Coordinates of C-alpha atoms in Angstrom, one line a residue:
X29 CA 96.2 147.9 -66.8
X30 CA 93.5 147.4 -64.3
X31 CA 94.3 143.8 -63.6
X32 CA 91.3 141.7 -62.2
X33 CA 91.3 138.2 -60.7
X34 CA 87.7 136.4 -61.6
X35 CA 87.8 132.9 -60.0
X36 CA 85.0 130.4 -61.1
X37 CA 84.2 127.4 -58.9
X38 CA 83.2 123.8 -59.7
X39 CA 79.7 124.6 -60.3
X40 CA 80.3 127.6 -62.7
X41 CA 82.5 125.2 -64.9
X42 CA 80.3 121.9 -64.5
X43 CA 78.2 122.4 -67.7
X44 CA 78.4 123.3 -71.4
X45 CA 75.8 126.3 -70.5
X46 CA 77.4 127.0 -67.2
X47 CA 81.0 127.5 -69.1
X48 CA 78.9 129.9 -71.6
X49 CA 78.3 131.9 -68.8
X50 CA 81.6 131.7 -67.7
X51 CA 83.0 133.1 -70.9
X52 CA 80.4 135.8 -70.7
X53 CA 81.4 137.4 -67.3
X54 CA 85.2 137.1 -68.9
X55 CA 84.6 138.8 -72.3
X56 CA 82.3 141.2 -70.1
X57 CA 85.7 142.2 -68.3
X58 CA 87.5 142.8 -71.1
X59 CA 84.9 144.7 -73.1
X60 CA 85.1 147.1 -69.9
X61 CA 89.0 147.6 -70.5
X62 CA 89.8 145.5 -67.7
X63 CA 92.8 142.4 -68.0
X64 CA 91.3 139.6 -66.5
X65 CA 93.2 136.7 -64.8
X66 CA 91.0 133.6 -64.6
X67 CA 91.6 130.9 -62.0
X68 CA 89.0 127.8 -62.2
X69 CA 88.5 124.9 -60.3
X70 CA 87.7 121.1 -61.2
X71 CA 84.4 120.4 -63.3
X72 CA 81.4 119.9 -60.9
X73 CA 81.3 117.5 -58.2
X74 CA 81.1 113.8 -57.8
X75 CA 79.8 111.9 -59.8
X76 CA 81.2 114.3 -62.8
X77 CA 84.1 112.7 -64.4
X78 CA 87.0 115.3 -64.2
X79 CA 85.6 116.1 -60.4
X80 CA 88.1 115.9 -57.2
X81 CA 86.4 113.5 -55.6
X82 CA 85.8 111.1 -58.9
X83 CA 89.4 111.1 -59.6
X84 CA 90.4 110.3 -56.4
X85 CA 87.6 107.2 -56.1
X86 CA 89.1 106.0 -59.1
X87 CA 92.6 105.9 -58.3
X88 CA 91.8 104.2 -54.7
X89 CA 89.5 101.5 -56.1
X90 CA 91.8 100.7 -59.3
X91 CA 95.3 100.8 -57.0
X92 CA 94.6 101.3 -53.5
X93 CA 96.0 104.4 -51.1
X94 CA 98.0 107.5 -52.5
X95 CA 101.0 108.6 -51.3
X96 CA 101.3 112.3 -50.9
X97 CA 103.1 113.5 -54.0
X98 CA 101.1 111.5 -56.3
X99 CA 97.8 112.5 -54.6
X100 CA 98.9 116.0 -55.7
X101 CA 100.1 115.2 -59.0
X102 CA 96.4 113.4 -59.6
X103 CA 94.4 116.1 -58.1
X104 CA 95.8 118.9 -60.2
X105 CA 94.6 117.1 -63.5
X106 CA 90.8 118.4 -62.7
X107 CA 92.0 122.1 -62.6
X108 CA 94.1 121.7 -65.5
X109 CA 91.3 120.0 -67.6
X110 CA 88.9 123.2 -66.8
X111 CA 91.8 125.7 -67.5
X112 CA 92.2 124.2 -71.0
X113 CA 88.8 124.0 -71.7
X114 CA 88.0 127.5 -71.0
X115 CA 91.2 128.7 -72.8
X116 CA 90.3 126.8 -75.5
X117 CA 86.6 128.4 -75.7
X118 CA 88.0 131.5 -75.5
X119 CA 90.3 131.2 -78.1
X120 CA 87.3 130.0 -80.6
X121 CA 85.5 133.4 -79.1
X122 CA 88.1 135.2 -80.8
X123 CA 89.9 136.2 -77.5
X124 CA 93.7 135.3 -77.2
X125 CA 93.9 133.1 -74.2
X126 CA 96.5 130.4 -72.8
X127 CA 95.8 127.7 -70.0
X128 CA 98.3 127.6 -67.1
X129 CA 99.2 125.5 -64.6
X130 CA 99.4 126.8 -61.0
X131 CA 103.4 126.5 -61.1
X132 CA 103.4 127.7 -64.6
X133 CA 101.5 131.3 -63.2
X134 CA 104.3 131.8 -60.7
X135 CA 102.6 129.9 -57.8
X136 CA 106.2 128.7 -56.0
X137 CA 105.1 126.8 -52.4
X138 CA 106.9 124.7 -49.9
X139 CA 107.0 121.1 -50.0
X140 CA 104.1 120.4 -47.9
X141 CA 102.0 118.3 -50.1
X142 CA 98.3 118.8 -49.5
X143 CA 98.4 121.4 -47.6
X144 CA 101.2 123.7 -49.2
X145 CA 101.9 127.5 -48.7
X146 CA 103.1 130.2 -50.8
X147 CA 107.1 130.6 -50.9
X148 CA 107.0 133.4 -53.3
X149 CA 105.6 134.5 -56.4
X150 CA 107.5 134.6 -60.0
X151 CA 104.4 135.9 -62.3
X152 CA 106.6 137.5 -65.3
X153 CA 104.9 135.0 -67.6
X154 CA 101.6 136.3 -66.4
X155 CA 102.3 139.7 -66.6
X156 CA 103.7 139.0 -70.3
X157 CA 100.7 137.6 -71.3
X158 CA 98.4 140.5 -70.0
X159 CA 100.9 142.8 -72.0
X160 CA 100.1 141.1 -75.0
X161 CA 96.2 141.2 -74.5
X162 CA 96.5 137.1 -73.8
X163 CA 93.9 136.0 -71.0
X164 CA 95.9 133.8 -68.8
X165 CA 93.4 131.0 -67.6
X166 CA 95.2 129.5 -64.1
X167 CA 94.4 125.9 -62.9
X168 CA 93.4 127.0 -59.2
X169 CA 94.3 124.5 -56.2
X170 CA 97.9 124.2 -57.0
X171 CA 101.7 125.3 -57.1
X172 CA 104.7 123.9 -57.9
X173 CA 108.0 123.7 -55.6
X174 CA 111.3 125.0 -56.0
X175 CA 112.2 121.4 -57.4
X176 CA 109.2 121.6 -59.8
X177 CA 107.2 119.3 -58.0
X178 CA 103.2 119.4 -58.1
X179 CA 101.7 120.6 -54.9
X180 CA 98.4 121.3 -54.0
X181 CA 96.6 124.2 -51.2
X182 CA 94.3 122.2 -49.5
X183 CA 90.4 121.8 -50.0
X184 CA 88.8 125.2 -51.2
X185 CA 92.6 125.9 -52.5
X186 CA 91.3 127.5 -55.7
X187 CA 89.9 130.8 -53.6
X188 CA 93.6 130.7 -52.1
X189 CA 95.1 130.6 -55.7
X190 CA 92.9 133.5 -56.8
X191 CA 93.8 136.1 -53.6
X192 CA 97.9 134.7 -54.1
X193 CA 97.5 136.1 -58.1
X194 CA 95.7 139.3 -56.6
X195 CA 98.4 140.2 -54.2
X196 CA 101.3 139.1 -56.2
X197 CA 99.5 141.3 -59.2
X198 CA 98.6 143.8 -57.2
X199 CA 95.1 143.2 -58.9
X200 CA 92.2 146.1 -58.7
X201 CA 90.1 143.1 -57.3
X202 CA 89.4 139.7 -56.6
X203 CA 86.2 138.2 -58.1
X204 CA 85.1 134.9 -56.8
X205 CA 82.2 133.7 -59.0
X206 CA 79.9 131.1 -57.7
X207 CA 76.3 129.9 -57.7
X208 CA 75.0 132.7 -55.2
X209 CA 74.6 136.1 -55.2
X210 CA 76.8 136.6 -52.5
X211 CA 77.3 136.1 -48.6
X212 CA 74.1 135.9 -46.8
X213 CA 73.4 137.0 -43.1
X214 CA 72.8 133.3 -42.2
X215 CA 72.2 130.0 -44.0
X216 CA 68.8 130.3 -46.0
X217 CA 68.6 126.4 -45.3
X218 CA 68.0 127.0 -41.6
X219 CA 66.6 130.9 -41.8
X220 CA 64.2 132.0 -44.2
X221 CA 64.7 135.7 -43.4
X222 CA 68.7 135.4 -44.7
X223 CA 69.4 137.8 -47.2
X224 CA 72.7 138.9 -49.2
X225 CA 75.2 141.5 -47.4
X226 CA 76.3 144.2 -49.5
X227 CA 79.4 144.9 -47.8
X228 CA 81.3 142.9 -45.0
X229 CA 84.9 143.4 -43.5
X230 CA 88.0 140.9 -43.8
X231 CA 87.7 140.2 -40.3
X232 CA 84.0 139.8 -40.2
X233 CA 84.0 137.4 -43.1
X234 CA 87.0 135.5 -42.0
X235 CA 84.8 134.7 -38.5
X236 CA 81.9 133.4 -40.3
X237 CA 84.1 130.9 -42.1
X238 CA 86.0 130.0 -39.3
X239 CA 82.2 129.5 -37.5
X240 CA 81.2 127.0 -40.0
X241 CA 79.7 129.5 -43.0
X242 CA 80.8 127.9 -46.3
X243 CA 81.5 131.5 -47.9
X244 CA 84.7 131.5 -48.7
X245 CA 88.3 129.6 -47.9
X246 CA 89.7 131.4 -45.0
X247 CA 93.2 131.3 -46.4
X248 CA 92.3 133.2 -49.4
X249 CA 90.7 136.3 -46.9
X250 CA 93.9 136.2 -45.5
X251 CA 96.1 136.6 -48.5
X252 CA 93.6 139.4 -49.7
X253 CA 93.6 141.1 -46.3
X254 CA 97.1 141.5 -46.3
X255 CA 97.4 142.9 -49.5
X256 CA 94.2 145.5 -48.8
X257 CA 92.5 143.9 -51.9
X258 CA 89.0 143.7 -52.4
X259 CA 87.5 140.5 -52.7
X260 CA 83.8 140.5 -54.3
X261 CA 81.7 137.4 -54.2
X262 CA 79.3 137.4 -57.0
X263 CA 77.0 134.7 -59.1
X264 CA 78.3 133.6 -62.4
X265 CA 74.6 133.0 -63.2
X266 CA 73.3 136.7 -62.5
X267 CA 74.1 140.1 -62.6
X268 CA 73.8 140.7 -58.9
X269 CA 75.9 143.2 -57.4
X270 CA 77.3 140.4 -54.9
X271 CA 79.2 141.2 -51.3
X272 CA 82.2 143.1 -51.4
X273 CA 84.8 142.0 -48.7
X274 CA 87.0 145.1 -47.6
X275 CA 89.3 146.2 -44.8
X276 CA 86.1 147.8 -42.7
X277 CA 82.5 148.5 -43.2
X278 CA 82.5 151.0 -40.7
X279 CA 81.8 154.7 -41.8
X280 CA 79.7 153.3 -44.8
X281 CA 77.3 156.1 -46.5
X282 CA 74.3 153.7 -45.4
X283 CA 73.3 154.7 -41.7
X284 CA 71.4 151.6 -41.4
X285 CA 74.3 149.5 -41.9
X286 CA 76.4 152.0 -39.7
X287 CA 73.9 151.1 -36.9
X288 CA 73.6 147.3 -37.1
X289 CA 75.8 145.9 -34.5
X290 CA 75.5 142.0 -35.9
X291 CA 76.4 141.4 -39.5
X292 CA 75.6 137.7 -40.0
X293 CA 75.3 134.6 -38.1
X294 CA 77.1 131.2 -38.4
X295 CA 76.6 128.2 -36.7
X296 CA 78.6 124.9 -37.2
X297 CA 76.5 121.3 -36.2
X298 CA 78.0 118.2 -35.1
X299 CA 79.5 119.7 -31.9
X300 CA 79.9 117.5 -28.7
X301 CA 80.1 119.3 -25.0
X302 CA 82.6 117.4 -22.5
X303 CA 82.9 118.3 -18.8
X304 CA 86.0 116.9 -17.4
X305 CA 86.9 116.7 -13.7
X306 CA 90.2 117.7 -12.7
X307 CA 92.5 114.5 -11.7
X308 CA 94.6 114.9 -8.8
X309 CA 97.1 111.9 -10.1
X310 CA 97.2 114.1 -13.5
X311 CA 100.8 113.2 -14.7
X312 CA 100.4 115.3 -17.7
X313 CA 98.3 118.5 -18.8
X314 CA 95.1 117.4 -20.2
X315 CA 94.9 120.0 -22.8
X316 CA 98.4 119.3 -23.9
X317 CA 97.6 115.5 -24.6
X318 CA 94.6 116.7 -26.7
X319 CA 96.8 119.1 -28.3
X320 CA 99.2 116.4 -29.4
X321 CA 96.5 114.2 -30.7
X322 CA 95.5 116.6 -33.1
X323 CA 92.3 117.3 -31.2
X324 CA 90.6 120.8 -32.0
X325 CA 88.8 122.3 -29.2
X326 CA 86.4 125.3 -28.7
X327 CA 84.3 127.3 -26.3
X328 CA 86.2 126.2 -23.6
X329 CA 85.8 127.3 -19.6
X330 CA 88.0 126.3 -17.0
X331 CA 86.7 125.9 -13.2
X332 CA 89.1 125.1 -10.1
X333 CA 87.3 121.8 -10.2
X334 CA 86.8 120.7 -13.9
X335 CA 86.6 122.5 -17.4
X336 CA 84.1 122.4 -20.1
X337 CA 84.8 122.5 -23.9
X338 CA 83.5 121.5 -27.2
X339 CA 84.9 119.2 -30.1
X340 CA 83.7 118.1 -33.5
X341 CA 81.8 114.6 -33.5
X342 CA 84.4 112.8 -35.6
X343 CA 87.1 113.2 -32.8
X344 CA 84.5 111.9 -30.0
X345 CA 86.7 108.5 -30.3
X346 CA 89.7 110.0 -30.0
X347 CA 89.4 112.1 -27.1
X348 CA 87.3 109.4 -24.9
X349 CA 90.2 107.1 -25.2
X350 CA 92.8 109.7 -24.0
X351 CA 90.1 110.2 -21.0
X352 CA 89.8 106.8 -20.2
X353 CA 93.6 106.2 -20.6
X354 CA 94.3 109.0 -17.9
X355 CA 91.4 108.0 -15.8
X356 CA 89.4 111.2 -16.0
X357 CA 85.9 111.2 -14.9
X358 CA 83.7 113.3 -17.5
X359 CA 80.1 113.4 -18.8
X360 CA 79.5 114.4 -22.3
X361 CA 76.4 116.3 -24.3
X362 CA 75.9 115.2 -28.3
X363 CA 73.8 116.6 -30.7
X364 CA 75.0 120.4 -30.2
X365 CA 75.3 123.2 -32.5
X366 CA 77.5 126.4 -31.8
X367 CA 75.7 129.4 -33.2
X368 CA 78.1 132.6 -33.4
X369 CA 76.8 136.5 -34.1
X370 CA 79.4 138.2 -36.0
X371 CA 80.1 141.8 -36.2
X372 CA 82.9 144.3 -35.9
X373 CA 80.6 147.1 -34.8
X374 CA 79.6 145.2 -31.6
X375 CA 83.1 146.1 -29.9
X376 CA 82.5 148.1 -26.8
X377 CA 78.9 148.1 -27.3
X378 CA 77.3 147.3 -24.1
X379 CA 74.3 145.0 -24.0
X380 CA 74.9 142.6 -27.1
X381 CA 75.0 139.6 -24.7
X382 CA 71.9 140.5 -22.8
X383 CA 69.8 140.8 -26.4
X384 CA 71.1 137.6 -27.5
X385 CA 70.2 135.7 -24.3
X386 CA 66.8 137.2 -24.2
X387 CA 66.0 136.7 -28.0
X388 CA 67.1 132.7 -27.1
X389 CA 64.7 132.8 -23.9
X390 CA 62.0 134.1 -26.0
X391 CA 62.2 131.5 -28.7
X392 CA 62.4 128.6 -26.0
X393 CA 66.0 128.0 -26.7
X394 CA 68.6 127.0 -23.9
X395 CA 71.9 128.1 -24.0
X396 CA 74.5 125.4 -22.8
X397 CA 77.9 127.8 -22.9
X398 CA 79.3 130.6 -24.2
X399 CA 82.3 132.5 -25.3
X400 CA 83.1 135.9 -26.7
X401 CA 85.7 138.3 -28.7
X402 CA 85.7 141.6 -29.6
X403 CA 83.6 140.6 -32.7
X404 CA 81.8 137.6 -32.3
X405 CA 79.6 136.0 -29.3
X406 CA 79.2 132.1 -29.7
X407 CA 76.7 130.2 -28.0
X408 CA 76.2 126.6 -27.6
X409 CA 72.7 125.1 -28.1
X410 CA 70.6 121.9 -28.9
X411 CA 71.0 121.3 -32.5
X412 CA 67.4 120.9 -32.9
X413 CA 66.8 124.4 -31.9
X414 CA 69.0 125.7 -34.9
X415 CA 66.5 127.2 -37.0
X416 CA 64.6 129.2 -34.4
X417 CA 67.6 130.3 -32.8
X418 CA 69.0 132.0 -35.9
X419 CA 65.7 133.3 -36.9
X420 CA 65.4 134.7 -33.0
X421 CA 68.7 136.6 -33.5
X422 CA 67.8 137.6 -37.2
X423 CA 64.5 139.7 -35.7
X424 CA 66.4 140.8 -32.4
X425 CA 69.1 142.5 -34.4
X426 CA 66.9 143.5 -37.2
X427 CA 69.1 141.7 -39.8

């Protein structure tokens, strides 16, 4: 039995026409002798009546703030509605199907409401349905505790559900259906030259997601990577090949892919650069205080007399209060963007940073700060230059 996981996002189940395309993808897999396990998100986005944010707004306006337990119970509803709808549509087309909650599919989680993690899988029921050629349609984004409480996996959690089930069922592959043809070399809204990447490694796609690209939930990549199951990003509304996410893209038969040191470029807007002078009267380590306040920092450089790092715009007020409390002198620069070049083939290749700097200089883009790892080079620039910066990298590295 060749099990595949097919996950359909909110836009894929948002309208009657879209849901018919979902059915076509499921039936096509079935006709090819595969055993699909379907995972669905809630229908559409706000103000769609069953979208997650719509449900949240209704209860908050009607009753006020929601406790974490009830929050998870409420948010599980949108995906359950989708699961019942798709399962019923399949039944009406003559294909036996069954709608399942996350818990009924065997996803047993810890009790951390709103951000639960998998404890273990109990997928015997799903396997029984598959053996009877019944298509399980699972409500994504959710699980169940040992005590039977409903939990949710955090935003983007339907991707995680698909990857969890893929690993638990030892699936042949995990297909993530969305409204684009695959993962692109950059955000097409800021770079007209952006195009689909045919294949990308787990590590590269994780770095792209972590660097701001809205490609797939990072936790989903982690589960698939641990189980070494290929992920495929595909379009519900086209027959495009999509993007395959695999262990490594090194050694691909296409020699051109092998020679490109950069696979893609991601960017994250809304960054603020802080330059903080050392405080001789420091009673407590600054970075420790920042961590205690749950402020995430990035692009950090530490010098004998000062520190430089970036934070997200939303943490500005929190950090400034902290710095003033401990009497730190500091300056800040708002309106920054972190642009990250990503590619596992850059490891050990000399001159990549030099080429990036030259490309930016030629485009008139000032680099404010840099940081690098084995597979990434991140550069802080002004937000106003993001489009020409990413386009310059596309041209320099022939993406």
